[in-house]
CSV table of C-alpha atoms and ligand atoms in Angstrom, one decimal:
chain,number,residue,atom,x,y,z
A,102,MET,CA,58.1,2.3,-7.9
A,103,THR,CA,60.5,-1.0,-8.0
A,104,LYS,CA,60.3,-3.3,-4.3
A,105,SER,CA,62.5,-4.6,-2.7
A,106,SER,CA,61.8,-8.0,-0.5
A,107,SER,CA,63.9,-10.9,1.1
A,108,SER,CA,63.4,-14.2,2.3
A,109,HIS,CA,65.4,-16.7,4.5
A,110,THR,CA,67.0,-18.9,2.0
A,111,THR,CA,70.7,-18.9,3.7
A,112,SER,CA,70.3,-21.5,6.1
A,113,THR,CA,68.8,-23.8,3.5
A,114,SER,CA,70.8,-22.8,0.2
A,115,SER,CA,72.7,-25.6,-2.0
A,116,GLN,CA,76.5,-26.5,-2.4
A,117,GLN,CA,75.8,-24.9,-5.5
A,118,SER,CA,73.9,-21.8,-4.2
A,119,GLN,CA,76.3,-21.2,-1.8
A,120,LYS,CA,78.5,-20.9,-4.9
A,121,VAL,CA,76.9,-18.7,-7.0
A,122,GLU,CA,76.1,-16.3,-5.1
A,123,ALA,CA,80.1,-16.1,-3.5
A,124,TYR,CA,80.8,-16.3,-7.8
A,125,TYR,CA,79.1,-13.3,-8.2
A,126,GLN,CA,80.1,-11.4,-5.7
A,127,LEU,CA,83.1,-10.1,-8.1
A,128,HIS,CA,81.1,-10.7,-11.2
A,129,ALA,CA,78.3,-8.6,-10.3
A,130,GLN,CA,80.4,-5.4,-10.8
A,131,ILE,CA,81.7,-6.5,-14.4
A,132,TYR,CA,78.5,-8.2,-15.2
A,133,ASP,CA,76.6,-6.0,-18.4
A,134,ALA,CA,80.2,-4.7,-18.9
A,135,THR,CA,80.8,-8.2,-20.3
A,136,ARG,CA,77.7,-10.6,-21.0
A,137,TRP,CA,77.0,-8.9,-24.2
A,138,SER,CA,79.3,-11.3,-25.5
A,139,PHE,CA,78.1,-14.5,-25.0
A,140,LEU,CA,74.8,-14.3,-23.7
A,141,PHE,CA,73.0,-14.0,-26.8
A,142,GLY,CA,69.5,-14.6,-28.3
A,143,ARG,CA,68.1,-12.6,-25.2
A,144,GLU,CA,66.8,-9.1,-26.7
A,145,ASN,CA,65.1,-11.2,-29.7
A,146,LEU,CA,64.1,-13.9,-27.4
A,147,LEU,CA,61.3,-11.2,-26.2
A,148,ASP,CA,60.4,-10.5,-29.7
A,149,LYS,CA,59.0,-14.4,-30.2
A,150,ILE,CA,56.3,-14.1,-27.0
A,151,PRO,CA,53.1,-13.7,-28.4
A,152,ASP,CA,50.6,-11.4,-27.0
A,153,LEU,CA,49.6,-11.5,-23.3
A,154,PRO,CA,46.6,-10.5,-21.9
A,155,SER,CA,46.4,-7.2,-20.0
A,156,GLN,CA,47.8,-6.5,-17.1
A,157,PRO,CA,50.0,-9.9,-17.3
A,158,HIS,CA,51.6,-11.6,-14.5
A,159,ILE,CA,55.4,-11.9,-15.5
A,160,LEU,CA,58.5,-13.8,-13.7
A,161,GLU,CA,61.8,-13.8,-14.1
A,162,ILE,CA,63.8,-16.5,-12.4
A,163,GLY,CA,67.5,-15.2,-11.9
A,164,CYS,CA,66.8,-11.8,-12.6
A,165,GLY,CA,70.3,-10.9,-12.3
A,166,THR,CA,70.6,-7.1,-13.6
A,167,GLY,CA,67.4,-6.3,-14.2
A,168,LYS,CA,68.0,-6.3,-17.9
A,169,ASN,CA,65.6,-8.2,-19.1
A,170,MET,CA,63.1,-6.6,-16.6
A,171,GLU,CA,63.4,-3.6,-18.2
A,172,ARG,CA,62.5,-4.7,-21.5
A,173,LEU,CA,60.1,-6.5,-21.0
A,174,SER,CA,58.6,-3.5,-18.6
A,175,TYR,CA,58.8,-1.7,-21.9
A,176,HIS,CA,57.3,-4.5,-24.0
A,177,PHE,CA,54.9,-5.0,-21.8
A,178,PRO,CA,53.8,-1.3,-20.4
A,179,ASP,CA,50.2,-2.6,-18.0
A,180,ALA,CA,51.9,-6.1,-17.0
A,181,SER,CA,53.4,-6.2,-13.2
A,182,ILE,CA,56.8,-8.0,-13.3
A,183,VAL,CA,58.4,-9.7,-9.9
A,184,GLY,CA,62.1,-10.8,-10.9
A,185,ILE,CA,64.1,-13.1,-8.2
A,186,ASP,CA,67.4,-14.2,-7.9
A,187,LEU,CA,69.8,-15.1,-4.9
A,188,SER,CA,72.6,-13.1,-5.6
A,189,PRO,CA,72.6,-9.8,-3.4
A,190,ASP,CA,75.0,-8.3,-5.3
A,191,MET,CA,73.3,-9.0,-8.6
A,192,LEU,CA,69.8,-7.4,-7.5
A,193,GLN,CA,71.6,-4.6,-5.6
A,194,LYS,CA,72.9,-3.9,-9.8
A,195,ALA,CA,68.8,-4.6,-10.9
A,196,LYS,CA,67.7,-1.8,-8.2
A,197,LYS,CA,69.8,0.3,-9.4
A,198,ARG,CA,68.4,-0.1,-13.0
A,199,LEU,CA,64.7,-0.3,-12.1
A,200,GLY,CA,64.2,2.1,-9.4
A,201,SER,CA,62.2,4.0,-11.2
A,202,THR,CA,59.9,1.9,-12.9
A,203,LYS,CA,56.7,1.0,-11.6
A,204,ASP,CA,55.1,-2.5,-11.1
A,205,ILE,CA,58.0,-4.0,-10.6
A,206,GLU,CA,59.3,-6.4,-7.9
A,207,LEU,CA,62.5,-7.6,-6.8
A,208,LYS,CA,63.0,-10.6,-4.4
A,209,LEU,CA,66.1,-12.1,-2.7
A,210,GLY,CA,65.9,-16.2,-2.8
A,211,GLN,CA,66.1,-19.6,-4.0
A,212,TYR,CA,63.6,-19.9,-6.7
A,213,GLY,CA,61.6,-22.7,-5.6
A,214,LYS,CA,61.8,-21.7,-1.6
A,215,GLN,CA,59.2,-19.6,-1.5
A,216,SER,CA,55.8,-18.9,-2.8
A,217,PHE,CA,54.7,-15.9,-4.5
A,218,ASN,CA,51.8,-13.8,-3.6
A,219,TYR,CA,50.3,-14.0,-6.7
A,220,ASP,CA,48.2,-17.5,-8.0
A,221,SER,CA,49.9,-17.6,-11.0
A,222,PHE,CA,51.7,-16.1,-14.1
A,223,ASP,CA,50.4,-15.5,-17.6
A,224,LEU,CA,54.6,-15.3,-18.8
A,225,ILE,CA,57.7,-17.3,-17.0
A,226,LEU,CA,61.1,-15.7,-18.2
A,227,VAL,CA,64.1,-17.8,-17.5
A,228,SER,CA,67.3,-16.5,-19.3
A,229,TYR,CA,71.0,-18.0,-18.9
A,230,SER,CA,69.9,-19.1,-15.0
A,231,LEU,CA,68.6,-22.8,-15.0
A,232,THR,CA,72.5,-24.0,-16.5
A,233,MET,CA,73.3,-22.3,-12.6
A,234,PHE,CA,70.6,-24.4,-10.7
A,235,ASP,CA,71.3,-27.6,-8.2
A,236,ASP,CA,71.0,-30.9,-9.3
A,237,ASN,CA,67.4,-31.2,-8.9
A,238,ILE,CA,66.6,-29.5,-12.1
A,239,GLU,CA,63.0,-31.7,-12.9
A,240,ASP,CA,61.5,-29.9,-9.4
A,241,VAL,CA,62.1,-26.8,-10.6
A,242,PHE,CA,60.0,-27.7,-14.2
A,243,GLU,CA,57.6,-29.1,-11.3
A,244,GLN,CA,57.4,-26.1,-9.7
A,245,ILE,CA,57.3,-23.4,-12.9
A,246,CYS,CA,54.2,-25.8,-14.2
A,247,LYS,CA,52.9,-24.9,-10.7
A,248,ASP,CA,53.6,-21.1,-10.7
A,249,LEU,CA,52.4,-20.8,-14.3
A,250,LYS,CA,48.9,-20.2,-15.6
A,251,PRO,CA,47.3,-23.2,-17.3
A,252,GLN,CA,47.9,-21.1,-20.8
A,253,GLY,CA,50.5,-18.7,-19.6
A,254,TYR,CA,53.9,-18.9,-21.9
A,255,ILE,CA,57.1,-19.8,-20.8
A,256,ALA,CA,60.1,-18.2,-22.7
A,257,ALA,CA,63.8,-19.3,-22.0
A,258,VAL,CA,67.1,-19.1,-23.1
A,259,ASP,CA,70.4,-20.5,-22.7
A,260,PHE,CA,73.5,-22.8,-22.4
A,261,HIS,CA,72.7,-26.0,-25.1
A,262,THR,CA,76.0,-28.0,-25.0
A,263,SER,CA,80.0,-27.7,-27.0
A,264,PRO,CA,82.0,-30.3,-29.1
A,265,PHE,CA,84.8,-28.8,-27.1
A,266,ASN,CA,85.6,-30.9,-23.4
A,267,TRP,CA,88.0,-28.3,-22.6
A,268,PHE,CA,85.4,-25.2,-22.9
A,269,CYS,CA,82.5,-27.4,-21.3
A,270,LYS,CA,84.9,-27.9,-18.5
A,271,TRP,CA,85.8,-24.1,-17.6
A,272,MET,CA,82.1,-22.7,-17.8
A,273,GLU,CA,82.0,-25.7,-15.2
A,274,MET,CA,84.1,-23.9,-13.1
A,275,ASN,CA,82.0,-21.1,-13.7
A,276,HIS,CA,78.8,-23.1,-12.3
A,277,VAL,CA,77.4,-22.9,-15.9
A,278,ASP,CA,75.7,-26.6,-16.4
A,279,PHE,CA,77.2,-27.6,-20.1
A,280,SER,CA,75.5,-31.3,-20.6
A,281,GLU,CA,72.4,-30.9,-22.6
A,282,GLN,CA,69.8,-32.2,-20.4
A,283,LEU,CA,68.2,-28.5,-20.0
A,284,PHE,CA,66.8,-28.1,-23.9
A,285,SER,CA,64.9,-32.0,-23.6
A,286,LEU,CA,63.8,-31.1,-20.4
A,287,PHE,CA,61.8,-27.4,-21.4
A,288,LYS,CA,60.2,-30.4,-24.7
A,289,LYS,CA,59.2,-32.7,-22.3
A,290,TYR,CA,57.3,-30.3,-20.0
A,291,PHE,CA,55.8,-27.4,-22.4
A,292,SER,CA,54.5,-27.6,-26.3
A,293,PRO,CA,56.6,-25.4,-28.0
A,294,SER,CA,55.0,-22.2,-30.1
A,295,ASP,CA,59.2,-21.3,-31.4
A,296,ILE,CA,62.4,-23.4,-30.8
A,297,GLU,CA,65.3,-22.3,-32.1
A,298,LEU,CA,69.4,-24.0,-31.0
A,299,LYS,CA,71.8,-21.7,-32.6
A,300,LYS,CA,75.8,-21.8,-33.0
A,301,ALA,CA,78.1,-18.8,-31.5
A,302,TYR,CA,81.2,-18.4,-32.7
A,303,GLY,CA,81.0,-20.8,-35.7
A,304,GLY,CA,80.4,-23.6,-33.3
A,305,LEU,CA,82.3,-23.2,-30.2
A,306,TRP,CA,78.9,-23.6,-28.2
A,307,THR,CA,75.4,-24.0,-29.4
A,308,TYR,CA,72.7,-21.7,-27.4
A,309,PHE,CA,68.8,-22.2,-27.4
A,310,GLN,CA,66.3,-20.8,-27.2
A,311,PHE,CA,62.1,-21.8,-26.2
A,312,VAL,CA,59.1,-20.2,-26.4
A,313,GLY,CA,56.1,-22.5,-24.9
A,314,ARG,CA,53.1,-23.6,-23.7
A,315,GLN,CA,52.3,-26.5,-20.9
A,316,SER,CA,51.4,-29.5,-22.4
B,664,SAM,C1,73.6,-15.1,-15.8
B,664,SAM,S1,73.2,-14.8,-14.6
B,664,SAM,C2,71.4,-14.4,-15.9
B,664,SAM,C3,70.8,-12.7,-15.3
B,664,SAM,C4,69.9,-12.5,-16.3
B,664,SAM,N1,68.7,-13.4,-16.2
B,664,SAM,C5,70.5,-12.3,-17.7
B,664,SAM,O1,70.0,-13.2,-18.9
B,664,SAM,O2,70.8,-11.8,-18.4
B,664,SAM,C6,72.6,-16.1,-14.4
B,664,SAM,C7,71.6,-15.1,-12.9
B,664,SAM,O3,71.0,-16.6,-12.0
B,664,SAM,C8,70.5,-16.6,-10.5
B,664,SAM,N2,70.3,-17.9,-9.7
B,664,SAM,C9,71.0,-19.0,-10.1
B,664,SAM,N3,70.3,-20.3,-9.3
B,664,SAM,C10,69.5,-19.5,-8.9
B,664,SAM,C11,68.6,-20.0,-8.0
B,664,SAM,N4,68.2,-21.0,-8.0
B,664,SAM,N5,67.2,-18.9,-7.7
B,664,SAM,C12,67.2,-18.0,-8.2
B,664,SAM,N6,68.7,-17.7,-9.1
B,664,SAM,C13,69.4,-18.3,-9.7
B,664,SAM,C14,72.2,-16.0,-10.1
B,664,SAM,O4,72.3,-15.3,-9.0
B,664,SAM,C15,72.6,-15.1,-11.4
B,664,SAM,O5,71.9,-14.0,-10.6
């Protein structure tokens, strides 16, 4: 049965997090119907994740409406899976989707502002969430390293950049950072086992997939 929990985060939320939370009050309602057309690479990322130990602990940071968690529980049926997200509206959708799925926990809050009951995770998944985080992104990478077991895997997919300034600006208006820094940070903090940069819509933007371990 899905468990949910919340933490006291509002008073410590950054401005960016408050904007993201407000953005998803509306966008949660249309998220699953629309995002298939531009959040590419989510499905086959899970196929690149190597075998994990039995009964793995898995975390998704910024789990949104729970689409990836549903697929994770199919891929790793004996896993216990935690999803954290700052948007109550997105988590409400995830709860609806995952209601009858066992060993899934949904946590409301900003990643990094609370600790987990598990000592650490065998796999951490970040799918199109880190480009919406605020400026202290290196702190987030430090936190991921602490939350991962030493031999644990990180799997990530996210926007990289675009040659079109107008497009980057438009994405910024949607609270998404297109400054290319994330891909370099993954390579700095983790040793890749599978890494790809891909074009979307003939090069309107690029996105990356990264699977790796702590260096
Ligand atoms: C584009 S959605 C991606 C959702 C899901 N991972 C997917 O692949 O469909 C980004 C999600 O990250 C969440 N998010 C953004 N910043 C966050 C933070 N600092 N802590 C936790 N969640 C965050 C948002 O609320 C949103 O649900």
